[in-house]
Every structure is written in C-alpha cells, then in structure tokens.
Amino acid sequence: HIIQCDTVIQEDKKITSNKDFEDYIKTMKLKGFGGTDFRPVFKYVDEIFASSQKNEVNGLIYFTDGDGIYPKQMPKFKSLFVINDSCFDKSKMPLWATPLFIDNDDLIR
C-alpha cells in the first residue's frame, strides 16, 4: 500500500507487482500538505494489519518532516519515520518511533 495522508487519508494505492508500481509512479500526484496527524494513518494501517491474512502488512515506512501528532500507543507493526530534516528535534517523537534522517543528497542518489 502506498498511502498519502496529512490529517486524513488522502489516497491508498495497493501495489501488487512491479508493473503496478511503475504505472503508479508515472501518474502519481502528491497529496496532503495540510499539516500532519499520524494517528489516522496508524489506525488505518492497524486495521489492514489486523485483517491481513497473508502478512500483507509487515510495517509502515512514513516519509515526513517529523512534525505532527503521534499516536500515544506503540503500534503492533514496525514503523520507521524517514525524516528529511536533520535539525528535527527527536525529543518530540515517542520512544517507540524509529527515525531515519536523510538529506536532499540522499534523495537524489
């Protein structure tokens, strides 16, 4: 699933093959940009995780600036926050959140 969100889920595209991914990337339009509340997407992914019968969801990789409202409880699935801001104050994140800081050069490679 490629999920685009801000304070609400804007889009969920289920990708099942390399062709699906290539087609999606060609036509993808970025959505969101209205602030960040991580809770709705975590609830949504938790529902997918709970109903998944084939380990469809193993975790969540969230591309973000890191600034937003985090869930209070640790999710049942692994989560990684990819943050494009090395100056972000990590103390704003809950202890269960795993950050990966990247810069623009990392994105270009």
PDB file of C-alpha atoms in Angstrom:
ATOM      1  CA  HIS A   1       0.000   0.000   0.000  1.00  0.00           C
ATOM      2  CA  ILE A   2       1.188   3.481  -0.816  1.00  0.00           C
ATOM      3  CA  ILE A   3      -0.804   5.738   1.456  1.00  0.00           C
ATOM      4  CA  GLN A   4      -0.776   9.505   1.125  1.00  0.00           C
ATOM      5  CA  CYS A   5      -2.073  11.452   4.082  1.00  0.00           C
ATOM      6  CA  ASP A   6      -1.870  14.611   6.130  1.00  0.00           C
ATOM      7  CA  THR A   7      -4.558  14.937   8.800  1.00  0.00           C
ATOM      8  CA  VAL A   8      -6.679  12.379   6.898  1.00  0.00           C
ATOM      9  CA  ILE A   9      -6.057   9.534   4.459  1.00  0.00           C
ATOM     10  CA  GLN A  10      -5.898  11.143   1.005  1.00  0.00           C
ATOM     11  CA  GLU A  11      -5.182   8.010  -1.037  1.00  0.00           C
ATOM     12  CA  ASP A  12      -4.364   4.329  -0.639  1.00  0.00           C
ATOM     13  CA  LYS A  13      -2.987   2.551  -3.677  1.00  0.00           C
ATOM     14  CA  LYS A  14      -2.421  -1.155  -3.299  1.00  0.00           C
ATOM     15  CA  ILE A  15       0.601  -2.290  -5.316  1.00  0.00           C
ATOM     16  CA  THR A  16       0.832  -5.993  -6.160  1.00  0.00           C
ATOM     17  CA  SER A  17       3.516  -6.073  -8.844  1.00  0.00           C
ATOM     18  CA  ASN A  18       6.459  -4.160 -10.290  1.00  0.00           C
ATOM     19  CA  LYS A  19       4.208  -3.094 -13.172  1.00  0.00           C
ATOM     20  CA  ASP A  20       1.636  -1.675 -10.726  1.00  0.00           C
ATOM     21  CA  PHE A  21       4.412   0.300  -9.065  1.00  0.00           C
ATOM     22  CA  GLU A  22       5.846   1.607 -12.351  1.00  0.00           C
ATOM     23  CA  ASP A  23       2.374   2.627 -13.569  1.00  0.00           C
ATOM     24  CA  TYR A  24       1.602   4.353 -10.286  1.00  0.00           C
ATOM     25  CA  ILE A  25       4.862   6.312 -10.254  1.00  0.00           C
ATOM     26  CA  LYS A  26       4.221   7.563 -13.813  1.00  0.00           C
ATOM     27  CA  THR A  27       0.854   9.075 -12.874  1.00  0.00           C
ATOM     28  CA  MET A  28       1.307   9.748  -9.159  1.00  0.00           C
ATOM     29  CA  LYS A  29       0.299  13.150  -7.852  1.00  0.00           C
ATOM     30  CA  LEU A  30       1.435  14.117  -4.374  1.00  0.00           C
ATOM     31  CA  LYS A  31      -1.429  14.764  -1.988  1.00  0.00           C
ATOM     32  CA  GLY A  32      -1.715  16.122   1.511  1.00  0.00           C
ATOM     33  CA  PHE A  33       0.291  19.100   2.728  1.00  0.00           C
ATOM     34  CA  GLY A  34      -2.382  20.092   5.236  1.00  0.00           C
ATOM     35  CA  GLY A  35      -0.475  19.535   8.474  1.00  0.00           C
ATOM     36  CA  THR A  36       0.268  16.131   9.945  1.00  0.00           C
ATOM     37  CA  ASP A  37      -1.662  13.924  12.296  1.00  0.00           C
ATOM     38  CA  PHE A  38      -0.066  10.473  12.302  1.00  0.00           C
ATOM     39  CA  ARG A  39      -2.949   8.887  14.228  1.00  0.00           C
ATOM     40  CA  PRO A  40      -5.412   8.353  11.330  1.00  0.00           C
ATOM     41  CA  VAL A  41      -2.878   6.523   9.156  1.00  0.00           C
ATOM     42  CA  PHE A  42      -1.683   4.410  12.079  1.00  0.00           C
ATOM     43  CA  LYS A  43      -5.293   3.462  12.837  1.00  0.00           C
ATOM     44  CA  TYR A  44      -5.871   2.691   9.147  1.00  0.00           C
ATOM     45  CA  VAL A  45      -2.737   0.541   8.854  1.00  0.00           C
ATOM     46  CA  ASP A  46      -3.608  -1.183  12.123  1.00  0.00           C
ATOM     47  CA  GLU A  47      -6.964  -2.179  10.587  1.00  0.00           C
ATOM     48  CA  ILE A  48      -5.208  -3.524   7.479  1.00  0.00           C
ATOM     49  CA  PHE A  49      -2.664  -5.314   9.699  1.00  0.00           C
ATOM     50  CA  ALA A  50      -5.404  -6.880  11.854  1.00  0.00           C
ATOM     51  CA  SER A  51      -7.410  -8.089   8.859  1.00  0.00           C
ATOM     52  CA  SER A  52      -4.405  -9.252   6.832  1.00  0.00           C
ATOM     53  CA  GLN A  53      -4.375 -12.999   6.336  1.00  0.00           C
ATOM     54  CA  LYS A  54      -1.206 -13.284   4.272  1.00  0.00           C
ATOM     55  CA  ASN A  55       1.102 -10.944   6.168  1.00  0.00           C
ATOM     56  CA  GLU A  56       0.112  -8.253   3.690  1.00  0.00           C
ATOM     57  CA  VAL A  57       1.446  -5.594   6.056  1.00  0.00           C
ATOM     58  CA  ASN A  58       4.739  -6.051   7.878  1.00  0.00           C
ATOM     59  CA  GLY A  59       5.304  -2.441   8.800  1.00  0.00           C
ATOM     60  CA  LEU A  60       4.968   1.204   7.903  1.00  0.00           C
ATOM     61  CA  ILE A  61       7.581   3.496   6.370  1.00  0.00           C
ATOM     62  CA  TYR A  62       6.427   7.076   6.846  1.00  0.00           C
ATOM     63  CA  PHE A  63       8.132   9.828   4.808  1.00  0.00           C
ATOM     64  CA  THR A  64       7.659  13.019   6.798  1.00  0.00           C
ATOM     65  CA  ASP A  65       9.213  16.145   8.234  1.00  0.00           C
ATOM     66  CA  GLY A  66       8.569  14.523  11.620  1.00  0.00           C
ATOM     67  CA  ASP A  67       6.354  17.297  12.910  1.00  0.00           C
ATOM     68  CA  GLY A  68       2.874  16.111  13.815  1.00  0.00           C
ATOM     69  CA  ILE A  69       0.627  14.393  16.322  1.00  0.00           C
ATOM     70  CA  TYR A  70       1.884  10.904  17.141  1.00  0.00           C
ATOM     71  CA  PRO A  71      -0.176   8.001  18.478  1.00  0.00           C
ATOM     72  CA  LYS A  72       0.324   7.538  22.216  1.00  0.00           C
ATOM     73  CA  GLN A  73       0.483   3.760  21.989  1.00  0.00           C
ATOM     74  CA  MET A  74       3.142   1.796  20.140  1.00  0.00           C
ATOM     75  CA  PRO A  75       1.592   0.094  17.088  1.00  0.00           C
ATOM     76  CA  LYS A  76       1.564  -3.692  16.657  1.00  0.00           C
ATOM     77  CA  PHE A  77       3.598  -3.331  13.476  1.00  0.00           C
ATOM     78  CA  LYS A  78       7.092  -1.948  12.880  1.00  0.00           C
ATOM     79  CA  SER A  79       7.282   1.701  11.916  1.00  0.00           C
ATOM     80  CA  LEU A  80      10.096   3.803  10.503  1.00  0.00           C
ATOM     81  CA  PHE A  81       9.920   7.566  10.107  1.00  0.00           C
ATOM     82  CA  VAL A  82      12.100   8.794   7.233  1.00  0.00           C
ATOM     83  CA  ILE A  83      12.719  12.451   8.025  1.00  0.00           C
ATOM     84  CA  ASN A  84      14.221  14.962   5.612  1.00  0.00           C
ATOM     85  CA  ASP A  85      15.351  17.371   8.304  1.00  0.00           C
ATOM     86  CA  SER A  86      18.453  16.632  10.339  1.00  0.00           C
ATOM     87  CA  CYS A  87      17.581  19.582  12.611  1.00  0.00           C
ATOM     88  CA  PHE A  88      14.275  17.993  13.699  1.00  0.00           C
ATOM     89  CA  ASP A  89      14.032  17.695  17.477  1.00  0.00           C
ATOM     90  CA  LYS A  90      13.867  13.931  18.047  1.00  0.00           C
ATOM     91  CA  SER A  91      12.558  14.509  21.581  1.00  0.00           C
ATOM     92  CA  LYS A  92       9.155  15.341  20.028  1.00  0.00           C
ATOM     93  CA  MET A  93       8.848  11.714  18.906  1.00  0.00           C
ATOM     94  CA  PRO A  94       7.550   8.934  21.152  1.00  0.00           C
ATOM     95  CA  LEU A  95      10.153   6.454  22.361  1.00  0.00           C
ATOM     96  CA  TRP A  96       8.738   3.668  20.159  1.00  0.00           C
ATOM     97  CA  ALA A  97       9.231   5.699  16.951  1.00  0.00           C
ATOM     98  CA  THR A  98      12.325   4.847  14.895  1.00  0.00           C
ATOM     99  CA  PRO A  99      13.644   7.828  12.910  1.00  0.00           C
ATOM    100  CA  LEU A 100      15.921   7.706   9.871  1.00  0.00           C
ATOM    101  CA  PHE A 101      17.310  11.124   8.997  1.00  0.00           C
ATOM    102  CA  ILE A 102      18.156  11.795   5.351  1.00  0.00           C
ATOM    103  CA  ASP A 103      19.081  14.902   3.408  1.00  0.00           C
ATOM    104  CA  ASN A 104      18.348  16.047  -0.129  1.00  0.00           C
ATOM    105  CA  ASP A 105      21.566  14.458  -1.415  1.00  0.00           C
ATOM    106  CA  ASP A 106      20.333  11.078  -0.153  1.00  0.00           C
ATOM    107  CA  LEU A 107      17.089  11.554  -2.099  1.00  0.00           C
ATOM    108  CA  ILE A 108      18.896  12.316  -5.358  1.00  0.00           C
ATOM    109  CA  ARG A 109      21.151   9.229  -5.275  1.00  0.00           C
TER     110      ARG A 109
END
